[in-house]
XYZ file of C-alpha atoms in Angstrom:
728
model
C -12.416 8.338 32.765
C -9.358 8.651 34.961
C -8.720 12.010 36.504
C -5.071 11.225 36.238
C -5.168 10.568 32.730
C -7.409 13.605 31.984
C -5.112 16.080 34.140
C -1.963 14.804 32.115
C -3.437 14.882 28.832
C -4.964 18.529 29.443
C -1.691 19.605 30.819
C 0.258 18.306 27.634
C -2.195 19.913 25.172
C -1.935 23.165 26.820
C 1.978 22.938 26.380
C 1.692 21.797 23.069
C -0.661 24.456 21.953
C 1.196 27.145 23.694
C 4.510 25.782 21.882
C 2.612 26.052 18.607
C 1.403 29.624 19.196
C 5.021 30.758 20.109
C 6.416 29.127 17.019
C 3.813 30.834 14.775
C 4.772 34.307 16.258
C 8.502 33.486 15.760
C 7.964 32.711 12.086
C 5.497 35.397 11.582
C 7.900 37.832 12.659
C 11.001 36.230 10.625
C 9.000 35.471 7.457
C 5.749 37.116 7.435
C 2.371 35.904 7.026
C 2.652 35.333 3.194
C 5.087 32.616 3.494
C 4.138 29.273 1.955
C 3.804 26.476 4.688
C 2.877 22.757 4.093
C 4.270 19.071 3.913
C 6.096 17.582 1.092
C 4.212 15.469 -1.429
C 0.727 15.715 -0.359
C -2.671 17.051 -1.586
C -4.266 17.137 1.649
C -2.446 20.608 2.927
C -2.230 20.137 6.703
C -4.104 16.616 6.920
C -5.431 16.836 10.316
C -6.798 20.125 9.880
C -7.946 19.475 6.415
C -10.151 16.571 7.325
C -11.511 17.831 10.670
C -11.916 21.533 10.018
C -12.169 21.572 5.987
C -9.404 24.204 5.900
C -6.953 24.348 2.922
C -3.695 25.834 4.620
C -1.039 27.158 2.272
C 0.283 30.329 3.832
C 1.121 31.052 7.242
C -1.417 33.633 7.858
C -4.023 30.701 7.521
C -2.812 29.053 10.271
C -4.182 31.561 12.768
C -7.701 30.462 12.996
C -6.738 26.956 13.532
C -4.529 27.725 16.404
C -7.348 29.883 17.720
C -9.724 26.900 17.300
C -7.203 24.748 19.272
C -7.138 27.012 22.110
C -10.720 27.071 22.286
C -10.607 23.397 22.784
C -8.576 23.528 25.688
C -10.227 23.047 29.082
C -8.934 23.712 32.621
C -6.805 20.786 34.516
C -9.089 19.145 36.693
C -8.925 20.686 40.391
C -7.666 18.371 43.127
C -10.917 18.370 45.126
C -13.703 18.337 42.641
C -14.862 15.604 40.585
C -16.702 15.904 37.502
C -16.962 14.195 34.017
C -13.633 14.331 32.074
C -14.339 12.721 29.049
C -15.332 15.191 26.506
C -12.941 17.912 27.953
C -10.031 15.362 27.602
C -10.930 14.419 23.945
C -11.144 17.962 23.082
C -7.596 18.435 24.510
C -6.635 15.509 22.421
C -7.814 17.033 19.095
C -6.373 20.422 19.938
C -3.108 18.404 20.576
C -3.353 16.831 16.968
C -3.973 20.328 15.235
C -0.857 21.784 17.312
C 1.370 18.894 16.591
C 0.752 19.490 12.785
C 1.369 23.100 12.916
C 4.570 22.572 14.903
C 6.105 19.834 12.532
C 5.260 21.909 9.485
C 7.013 24.744 10.915
C 9.920 22.370 11.423
C 9.847 21.575 7.599
C 9.943 25.192 7.048
C 13.376 25.450 9.009
C 14.560 22.084 7.620
C 14.301 20.321 10.910
C 12.297 17.452 9.792
C 12.640 14.676 8.752
C 14.975 13.885 11.591
C 18.253 12.095 10.973
C 17.298 8.310 10.290
C 13.809 8.946 10.183
C 11.078 9.251 7.438
C 8.967 12.245 8.821
C 5.666 13.195 6.915
C 4.223 10.180 5.024
C 3.845 11.275 1.584
C 0.517 10.333 -0.228
C 2.193 8.321 -2.839
C 3.277 5.735 0.082
C -0.384 5.804 1.065
C -1.588 4.758 -2.348
C 1.374 2.251 -3.047
C 0.557 0.304 0.348
C -3.384 0.345 -0.722
C -3.555 -3.218 -2.235
C -1.490 -4.610 1.155
C -4.026 -2.967 3.083
C -7.076 -4.501 1.385
C -5.538 -8.041 0.643
C -4.736 -8.971 4.170
C -0.811 -8.726 3.939
C -0.860 -5.452 6.186
C -4.100 -6.079 8.634
C -2.940 -3.382 11.358
C -1.019 -0.537 12.386
C 1.262 -0.142 15.672
C 2.433 3.375 16.751
C 5.100 2.885 19.180
C 6.278 5.720 21.453
C 9.200 5.684 23.726
C 11.867 2.925 24.349
C 12.208 -0.431 25.522
C 14.014 -1.102 28.777
C 16.792 -2.764 26.597
C 17.905 -3.169 22.732
C 16.808 -7.106 22.929
C 13.385 -6.195 24.118
C 12.892 -3.507 21.659
C 13.949 -5.945 18.713
C 11.480 -8.549 20.297
C 8.599 -6.447 20.341
C 9.282 -5.497 16.694
C 9.745 -9.004 15.451
C 6.652 -10.038 17.091
C 4.689 -7.454 15.255
C 6.512 -7.975 12.066
C 5.769 -11.926 12.293
C 1.826 -10.788 12.445
C 2.129 -8.302 9.366
C 1.700 -5.170 11.346
C 3.167 -2.283 10.169
C 5.324 -0.572 12.837
C 5.630 3.365 13.022
C 8.525 3.763 15.562
C 9.306 6.812 17.394
C 9.356 9.191 20.453
C 11.754 8.809 23.398
C 11.855 7.813 26.998
C 14.482 9.341 29.182
C 16.492 10.494 26.288
C 16.324 7.082 24.404
C 14.325 6.213 21.292
C 13.311 3.021 20.108
C 14.537 4.137 16.697
C 18.224 4.140 18.029
C 17.678 1.142 19.819
C 16.605 -0.905 16.341
C 19.371 0.832 14.593
C 22.208 -0.301 17.134
C 20.556 -4.003 16.679
C 21.207 -3.258 12.682
C 17.376 -4.200 12.110
C 16.481 -3.037 8.728
C 13.989 -0.202 8.768
C 11.798 1.020 5.982
C 8.398 0.686 4.381
C 9.525 -2.713 2.711
C 10.090 -4.292 6.137
C 7.203 -2.630 8.057
C 9.219 -0.782 10.138
C 8.985 3.017 9.464
C 10.706 5.393 12.081
C 8.850 8.661 12.194
C 10.882 10.707 14.675
C 12.433 10.873 18.256
C 9.798 13.036 19.979
C 6.237 12.807 20.642
C 5.243 15.728 18.552
C 6.363 13.901 15.379
C 3.837 11.011 16.371
C 1.330 13.264 14.303
C 3.063 11.624 11.290
C 1.412 8.400 11.504
C -1.876 9.990 12.732
C -2.226 12.313 10.071
C -1.335 9.533 7.731
C -4.358 7.554 8.781
C -6.812 10.426 8.528
C -5.864 10.705 5.089
C -7.058 7.298 4.250
C -10.662 8.421 5.020
C -10.563 10.898 2.061
C -8.225 8.975 -0.196
C -9.881 5.753 -0.101
C -13.391 6.357 1.522
C -14.290 9.383 -0.521
C -15.021 11.690 2.466
C -14.878 15.522 1.893
C -12.701 17.786 3.834
C -14.588 19.070 6.871
C -16.565 15.971 7.626
C -14.950 15.544 10.696
C -17.043 13.070 12.544
C -17.128 10.791 9.517
C -13.392 11.044 9.004
C -12.890 9.853 12.801
C -15.572 7.237 12.583
C -13.890 5.747 9.284
C -10.458 5.517 11.278
C -12.030 3.597 13.965
C -13.986 1.215 11.760
C -11.493 0.694 8.894
C -7.882 1.773 10.033
C -6.815 -1.038 12.793
C -4.086 1.194 14.388
C -2.943 1.132 17.849
C -0.599 2.920 20.211
C 1.896 1.344 22.315
C 3.877 3.242 24.857
C 7.490 1.959 26.214
C 8.555 3.517 29.360
C 6.995 6.530 31.316
C 4.150 8.206 29.887
C 4.622 11.826 30.164
C 2.019 14.781 29.486
C 2.719 15.087 25.932
C 2.297 11.177 25.366
C -1.209 11.432 27.478
C -2.052 14.352 25.128
C -1.230 12.514 22.109
C -2.813 9.323 23.303
C -6.041 11.449 23.844
C -5.843 12.561 20.223
C -5.400 8.999 18.859
C -8.370 7.845 21.180
C -10.578 10.235 19.266
C -9.746 8.337 15.867
C -10.813 4.913 17.725
C -7.022 3.778 18.495
C -6.371 2.488 21.881
C -3.532 2.976 23.943
C -1.531 0.087 25.461
C 1.340 0.874 28.025
C 4.068 -1.237 29.558
C 4.010 1.019 32.838
C 1.313 0.971 35.702
C -0.828 3.680 34.276
C -4.386 4.023 35.202
C -6.820 1.993 32.589
C -10.086 3.121 30.813
C -11.713 -0.097 30.176
C -15.407 0.869 29.345
C -15.808 0.729 25.484
C -17.307 3.781 23.433
C -14.995 5.836 21.534
C -12.721 2.833 20.672
C -14.291 -0.524 19.705
C -13.196 -2.120 22.997
C -10.929 -0.685 25.734
C -9.268 2.741 25.477
C -6.496 2.602 27.735
C -4.824 -0.814 28.995
C -1.489 -1.792 30.543
C 0.582 -4.933 29.879
C 3.610 -5.026 31.924
C 4.958 -8.297 30.269
C 6.747 -7.424 27.143
C 6.434 -11.143 26.113
C 2.580 -10.533 26.090
C 2.204 -6.819 25.032
C 1.942 -7.489 21.398
C -0.914 -9.970 21.547
C -2.646 -7.788 24.078
C -2.449 -5.168 21.769
C -4.048 -7.148 18.919
C -6.730 -8.116 21.149
C -7.819 -4.765 22.284
C -7.896 -3.200 18.702
C -9.517 -5.942 17.391
C -7.050 -6.611 14.717
C -7.564 -9.813 12.755
C -4.119 -11.533 12.059
C -3.062 -14.742 10.639
C 0.492 -15.931 11.894
C 2.130 -18.499 9.382
C 3.454 -21.350 10.963
C 5.759 -23.255 8.776
C 8.430 -25.614 9.754
C 11.525 -23.786 8.931
C 14.350 -22.181 11.324
C 13.583 -18.578 10.749
C 10.768 -16.222 11.343
C 7.996 -16.068 8.450
C 5.911 -13.040 7.590
C 5.099 -10.784 4.765
C 6.782 -7.904 6.932
C 10.121 -9.573 5.868
C 9.389 -9.458 2.270
C 11.249 -6.248 1.935
C 14.596 -7.125 3.577
C 17.678 -6.749 1.491
C 20.474 -9.416 1.929
C 23.801 -7.413 1.048
C 26.809 -9.160 -0.247
C 28.721 -8.753 2.985
C 25.828 -10.405 4.918
C 25.337 -13.374 2.338
C 26.230 -16.779 2.796
C 25.512 -18.004 -0.815
C 23.154 -17.016 -3.962
C 21.526 -18.481 -6.817
C 20.712 -17.159 -10.343
C 21.288 -13.541 -11.778
C 24.746 -13.548 -13.463
C 26.074 -16.132 -10.998
C 24.415 -19.332 -12.111
C 21.161 -20.534 -13.934
C 17.997 -20.427 -11.828
C 14.422 -20.980 -12.577
C 11.128 -21.645 -10.981
C 8.297 -23.694 -12.656
C 4.985 -24.896 -11.581
C 3.342 -27.936 -13.483
C 0.154 -29.732 -13.254
C 0.125 -33.376 -12.692
C -2.373 -36.033 -12.227
C -3.531 -36.840 -8.786
C -1.824 -40.325 -8.860
C 1.400 -39.066 -10.268
C 2.820 -37.035 -7.478
C 3.000 -37.414 -3.427
C 1.800 -34.694 -1.355
C 4.412 -33.229 1.207
C 7.419 -34.965 -0.765
C 10.443 -32.496 -0.842
C 13.347 -33.700 -2.648
C 16.944 -32.016 -2.794
C 18.887 -32.831 -5.855
C 22.291 -31.819 -5.758
C 24.791 -30.002 -3.211
C 23.314 -28.175 -0.322
C 24.228 -24.872 0.887
C 26.420 -26.241 3.462
C 28.797 -27.429 0.900
C 29.159 -23.966 -0.436
C 31.997 -21.536 0.755
C 30.797 -18.336 2.125
C 30.168 -15.778 -0.637
C 29.749 -18.639 -3.024
C 26.758 -19.596 -5.630
C 24.903 -22.558 -6.865
C 22.372 -23.179 -9.721
C 18.886 -23.634 -8.415
C 15.598 -25.037 -9.787
C 12.418 -25.000 -7.637
C 10.394 -27.279 -9.673
C 6.838 -27.522 -8.194
C 4.283 -30.269 -9.143
C 0.681 -29.648 -8.141
C -2.400 -31.841 -8.419
C -5.976 -31.120 -7.649
C -9.580 -31.919 -8.947
C -10.399 -28.259 -9.193
C -6.695 -27.236 -10.568
C -6.611 -25.929 -13.987
C -3.316 -25.324 -16.158
C -4.418 -21.514 -16.664
C -3.667 -21.340 -12.800
C 0.049 -22.486 -13.050
C 1.273 -19.000 -13.800
C -0.806 -17.485 -10.897
C 0.636 -19.923 -8.503
C 4.167 -19.622 -9.919
C 4.020 -15.715 -9.508
C 3.506 -16.082 -5.958
C 6.615 -18.171 -5.181
C 8.528 -14.695 -5.178
C 6.441 -13.464 -2.371
C 6.527 -16.857 -0.370
C 10.167 -17.137 -0.456
C 10.567 -13.541 0.374
C 8.592 -13.840 3.576
C 11.386 -15.848 5.114
C 13.287 -13.657 7.337
C 17.112 -13.672 5.880
C 16.106 -14.759 2.379
C 16.139 -12.479 -0.690
C 14.310 -13.159 -3.934
C 13.843 -11.376 -7.240
C 12.244 -12.105 -10.314
C 10.254 -14.963 -11.612
C 10.255 -17.692 -14.235
C 13.958 -18.225 -15.434
C 15.024 -14.644 -14.397
C 15.139 -15.030 -10.379
C 17.769 -14.355 -8.239
C 17.870 -15.744 -4.691
C 20.405 -14.848 -1.601
C 20.594 -16.560 1.872
C 21.880 -14.474 4.590
C 24.619 -15.755 7.121
C 22.277 -15.243 9.886
C 19.560 -17.521 8.176
C 22.264 -20.128 7.383
C 23.467 -19.996 10.933
C 19.889 -20.654 12.160
C 19.848 -23.962 10.208
C 18.225 -22.705 6.753
C 18.969 -25.071 3.990
C 17.596 -25.933 0.548
C 14.820 -28.319 1.814
C 13.218 -25.226 3.560
C 12.364 -23.642 0.130
C 10.439 -26.747 -0.337
C 8.711 -26.580 2.889
C 7.639 -22.872 2.362
C 6.310 -23.699 -1.135
C 4.227 -26.651 0.163
C 2.940 -24.851 3.116
C 1.912 -21.522 1.203
C 0.353 -23.109 -1.510
C -1.955 -25.538 0.415
C -2.764 -22.305 2.623
C -3.638 -20.002 -0.196
C -4.759 -22.461 -2.669
C -6.313 -25.376 -0.949
C -9.434 -25.174 -2.687
C -8.085 -25.882 -5.837
C -4.846 -27.964 -5.299
C -4.989 -31.195 -3.221
C -1.023 -32.214 -3.542
C 1.987 -30.264 -3.774
C 5.181 -32.032 -4.595
C 8.567 -29.998 -4.708
C 11.968 -30.621 -6.150
C 14.778 -28.442 -5.193
C 17.738 -28.952 -7.808
C 21.181 -27.483 -7.366
C 22.851 -29.999 -9.762
C 24.058 -27.877 -12.757
C 23.541 -30.366 -15.644
C 19.999 -31.194 -14.204
C 19.114 -27.532 -13.698
C 19.877 -26.725 -17.465
C 18.059 -29.742 -18.742
C 14.828 -28.846 -16.807
C 15.096 -25.343 -17.871
C 14.598 -26.230 -21.537
C 11.183 -27.768 -20.553
C 10.165 -24.897 -18.439
C 11.018 -22.290 -21.223
C 8.785 -24.285 -23.611
C 5.806 -24.177 -21.052
C 6.438 -20.458 -20.448
C 6.078 -20.006 -24.318
C 2.932 -21.849 -24.559
C 1.254 -19.925 -21.747
C 2.116 -16.653 -23.222
C 0.557 -17.792 -26.549
C -2.405 -18.934 -24.714
C -2.886 -15.650 -22.554
C -2.339 -13.502 -25.638
C -5.037 -15.405 -27.368
C -7.542 -14.198 -24.935
C -9.859 -11.399 -25.479
C -12.999 -9.789 -24.093
C -14.960 -11.306 -26.852
C -13.823 -14.651 -26.222
C -15.433 -15.052 -22.704
C -18.762 -14.607 -21.392
C -17.783 -13.717 -17.837
C -15.650 -10.923 -16.455
C -14.701 -10.825 -12.842
C -15.405 -8.355 -9.950
C -12.914 -7.232 -7.578
C -14.288 -5.834 -4.332
C -11.233 -6.200 -2.114
C -10.968 -2.409 -1.770
C -14.318 -1.800 -0.459
C -12.757 -2.216 2.979
C -11.712 1.321 2.250
C -13.668 2.476 -0.499
C -17.122 1.005 0.264
C -18.813 2.124 -3.052
C -16.010 1.100 -5.568
C -16.269 -2.066 -7.673
C -13.698 -2.892 -10.033
C -14.611 -5.153 -13.140
C -11.855 -7.090 -14.749
C -11.927 -8.566 -18.051
C -9.127 -10.265 -20.250
C -7.984 -7.158 -21.730
C -8.312 -4.851 -18.732
C -6.649 -5.609 -15.513
C -7.438 -4.140 -12.250
C -6.422 -0.509 -11.512
C -3.959 -1.408 -8.954
C -2.085 -3.421 -11.340
C -2.083 -6.491 -8.992
C -4.869 -8.350 -10.623
C -5.898 -9.881 -13.907
C -8.695 -11.795 -15.319
C -6.929 -15.147 -14.510
C -6.483 -13.986 -10.931
C -10.091 -13.203 -10.582
C -10.955 -16.677 -12.034
C -8.646 -18.565 -9.627
C -9.685 -16.479 -6.452
C -13.379 -17.491 -7.195
C -12.387 -21.100 -7.352
C -10.556 -20.602 -3.902
C -13.263 -18.590 -2.098
C -16.517 -18.246 -3.870
C -17.680 -15.962 -1.335
C -14.785 -13.517 -1.494
C -14.214 -10.389 -3.175
C -13.844 -11.945 -6.802
C -17.052 -13.162 -8.441
C -17.840 -13.797 -12.091
C -20.148 -11.420 -13.761
C -22.012 -12.725 -16.714
C -21.972 -9.995 -19.492
C -25.543 -10.248 -20.442
C -27.079 -8.246 -23.109
C -25.041 -5.792 -25.126
C -26.201 -2.034 -24.396
C -23.402 -0.403 -26.152
C -20.392 -2.331 -27.575
C -18.423 0.699 -28.816
C -18.158 1.909 -25.096
C -18.165 -1.495 -23.562
C -21.432 -1.515 -21.703
C -23.250 -4.666 -20.793
C -26.589 -5.038 -18.903
C -25.130 -7.865 -16.743
C -22.345 -5.657 -15.834
C -24.439 -2.720 -14.929
C -26.771 -4.592 -12.875
C -23.902 -6.239 -10.747
C -22.141 -2.878 -10.091
C -25.357 -1.265 -9.308
C -25.950 -3.790 -6.284
C -22.608 -4.181 -5.270
C -21.887 -0.566 -5.251
C -24.487 0.247 -2.368
C -26.774 1.402 -5.478
C -24.562 4.211 -5.831
C -23.463 3.526 -9.454
C -26.111 2.750 -12.066
C -24.101 2.013 -15.007
C -20.161 1.789 -16.187
C -18.561 1.347 -19.409
C -14.987 -0.569 -19.793
C -14.087 1.035 -22.733
C -14.482 4.880 -22.429
C -13.088 7.594 -20.033
C -15.739 10.074 -21.097
C -18.902 8.049 -21.048
C -19.768 6.344 -17.736
C -16.046 5.481 -16.553
C -15.519 2.833 -14.058
C -14.864 4.090 -10.599
C -11.753 4.171 -8.593
C -10.719 3.462 -5.067
C -7.331 4.939 -4.215
C -4.565 2.564 -4.917
C -4.504 2.921 -8.560
C -1.202 2.635 -10.458
C -1.957 5.688 -12.762
C -4.368 8.135 -13.635
C -5.702 8.917 -17.091
C -7.048 12.640 -17.295
C -8.461 14.784 -20.080
C -6.525 17.608 -21.526
C -9.041 19.379 -23.214
C -7.085 22.086 -24.939
C -4.918 19.400 -26.481
C -7.858 17.109 -27.423
C -6.509 14.015 -25.818
C -5.444 12.542 -22.459
C -2.654 12.319 -20.234
C -1.598 9.653 -18.052
C 0.483 9.952 -14.781
C 1.948 7.396 -12.518
C 1.964 7.822 -8.809
C 5.532 7.849 -8.436
C 5.897 11.039 -10.434
C 6.331 13.891 -8.298
C 6.181 16.583 -10.623
C 3.638 18.868 -12.218
C 1.551 17.667 -15.051
C -0.273 19.466 -18.081
C -3.665 19.442 -16.463
C -2.206 21.735 -13.863
C -2.414 19.313 -10.872
C 0.441 16.827 -9.413
C -0.471 13.316 -9.130
C -1.934 13.470 -5.286
C -4.084 16.619 -6.014
C -5.477 14.752 -9.035
C -6.024 11.527 -7.142
C -8.204 13.580 -4.565
C -10.897 13.947 -7.367
C -10.594 10.710 -8.784
C -10.494 8.207 -5.820
C -13.374 7.040 -3.283
C -15.670 5.391 -5.357
C -16.508 8.053 -7.428
C -17.493 8.053 -11.226
C -15.711 11.152 -12.929
C -15.894 11.505 -16.509
C -12.597 12.529 -18.040
C -10.657 11.002 -15.321
C -9.845 7.452 -14.490
C -7.569 5.419 -12.294
C -6.014 2.585 -14.094
C -3.317 -0.262 -14.058
C -0.134 0.799 -15.629
C -0.251 -2.071 -18.211
C -3.739 -1.107 -19.282
C -1.933 1.295 -21.714
C -0.698 -1.697 -23.687
C -3.952 -3.308 -24.153
C -6.057 -3.390 -27.415
C -8.913 -2.187 -25.373
C -7.099 0.978 -24.193
C -10.256 3.409 -24.260
C -11.050 2.464 -27.713
C -14.319 4.421 -27.738
C -12.497 7.636 -27.298
C -9.827 7.046 -30.008
C -7.336 4.680 -28.050
C -3.612 5.440 -27.709
C -3.911 8.242 -30.521
C -5.442 10.291 -27.888
C -2.289 9.740 -25.516
C -0.386 13.131 -25.585
C 1.740 13.123 -22.323
C 3.275 10.771 -19.978
C 6.360 10.946 -17.530
C 9.507 9.842 -19.280
C 9.941 7.094 -16.666
C 6.789 5.256 -18.055
C 7.879 5.958 -21.412
C 11.119 4.039 -20.585
C 9.443 1.362 -18.650
C 6.898 0.470 -21.738
C 9.750 0.822 -24.490
C 9.525 -1.237 -27.472
C 6.000 -2.849 -26.216
C 4.452 0.718 -26.624
C 5.893 1.266 -30.025
C 4.776 -2.278 -31.321
C 1.298 -1.273 -29.961
C 1.363 2.076 -31.749
C 2.477 0.263 -34.928
C -0.640 -2.179 -34.681
C -2.898 1.081 -34.423
C -1.287 2.600 -37.596
C 0.841 5.167 -36.015
C 4.385 3.745 -35.573
C 5.756 7.303 -34.806
C 3.523 8.024 -31.942
C 5.738 7.254 -28.898
C 8.018 10.258 -30.272
C 5.064 12.529 -30.485
C 3.912 11.904 -26.997
C 5.250 14.719 -24.724
C 6.765 14.208 -21.184
C 8.066 16.407 -18.461
C 11.128 17.365 -20.555
C 9.314 19.187 -22.908
C 5.774 20.209 -21.473
C 4.324 20.683 -17.761
C 1.568 23.019 -18.661
C -1.132 22.927 -21.068
C 0.125 25.806 -23.131
C 3.481 24.184 -23.568
C 1.735 20.727 -24.335
C -0.162 22.245 -27.242
C 2.724 24.016 -28.692
C 4.805 20.600 -28.684
C 1.937 18.513 -30.134
C 1.449 21.061 -33.023
C 5.358 21.102 -33.754
C 5.493 17.342 -33.899
C 2.171 16.818 -35.419
C 0.212 14.519 -32.891
C -2.887 12.930 -34.433
C -4.836 13.778 -31.352
C -5.172 17.323 -32.736
C -6.931 16.196 -35.831
C -9.326 14.092 -34.300
C -13.086 14.587 -33.312
C -13.268 16.997 -30.057
C -13.260 14.888 -26.983
C -15.819 17.410 -25.610
C -18.472 16.113 -27.936
C -18.112 12.726 -26.131
C -19.315 13.720 -23.112
């Protein structure tokens, strides 16, 4: 352990803790110890203190013991002439720093000083869960927390673009000599936000606690760890959250102290200045503190030191290509041309051919190219993809077709929305100036289909059509195919197949969770259905999706089969002995943390409520989504509570053992609007055509008492059904 680093980290920690203590006294004097304190939109109180110390801080007075603990962790700065082991003292100083930074920033929220202008501030639980599927499917392999500022704007942009190309989420903030990378990126007009993988957290080092307490929440959200399991939470971060810190410019005492805190979590620090290094492994997977003075090499060095597994897509197009660019928007003033929406006809279609009917790699442009269009103009567009393969099946067409949205969006400067015949595409002026033309849509599609679906697709041929008459003629063919697919999928039921599919992608974060996907029950993340599982197994038989033979029926009413139970027991590390697919009350499936919605029992209403993760308000069960989710996730089996995909509500297998749709007594208004006539049609099928009007929302009930009163007034059928508690 470097004496220079130890001294700086301890000095910084002592100053940050002193600052937190002074702010505590100020707040106590001005507002009193009973004032409420906390971050917005989280069920984890002050997450670092909650995870490491097991405390639930809601009032100012509850902070005092945490401050005292932080003070106890502080050692003395090493004397100049005395040498002794510094590691333990430095790591303790790092933990003290994290606890104190959390307290300082929560006080800033109390005084409306956070989030800082142009910055995100505290990262909500909702964001963590929303990104869950990207964390586990490889689209977001790691995280970079940048502290400071690059030597110039161009270097700042270069570093961030290199991280984006590798699909690394960038948390940008802190400052060097009064300059922040946040402002450097803003000056270069770089789009920042969760959608573009660049999130500004704040302009000072203390605000770096935001990405760190976001990381520690993953241990409790996905890993099922309990508050106070400090060592387990820190080890979870080291082993499953692939983050690192990158310091740009001078590393002052505050950055050393915060870096010491990050090292406790297994996150190494890479600097662009000539600081001492800590190379032996131990707390981190590999090195702890490393310097890389060449900005062209700093990103690869970071990835190497943290052990992040990245895959950079190399496609012959004139713009960068990465999932990090998927969230970019191309505004009208930045647009060269567009296709679809209300401006022209546009569609995408994937069609299976025989092997001898197409030529792999053939890309044909039919019609005018975008260099013939006046700036701001539009063209019709058909992306007509023909595929062939010995393992290709017609059922896979829609799966591949659905991915075109993502693939095209991965190109920097290209905006894509929708699918089938409701697509809308824009090409930015910058992409056009870089040489992007219609043929490049074909190159993207050809390369990505081979890369992702190479096990089932042997040949890919693409036609990019911009001739209006030909687009409209082919559109009719595509619409017939869309209708045929919909009819085929609508006819699939759980009874019509002998196998369901597992999904264990989330085990990288929730080791004991196993999702079972059937034709009538999609994955709880909402991103995978039965056909997705089937295709994924064909592509990678050793991957996260495997067929499960249902086997002997144990209880058809609740949806329990011997083969499913055996698979879940062995795959959940022998934690879950049996599950049901059709009941919320008896042996419900486990949940990880990236579920779209939560179903929860409301005993006094004799029914269930459902809440989506985007809904921020109170629910009739007395908890907001974030609090509720803390009890449901982590691979736990909790009768009466269940994480589900949003569209499961429309399934004919929606908790039929418990009474199905008739049990649904409350949902947010936004969900009612989203389901619209589809939910009314399902209710009519169930024999209760007026059910949707009887389901309460937040405009008429946010407590159990209000809910029961409303249900009685409208005559909701759940009140007349068998008691739910008898089903336990």
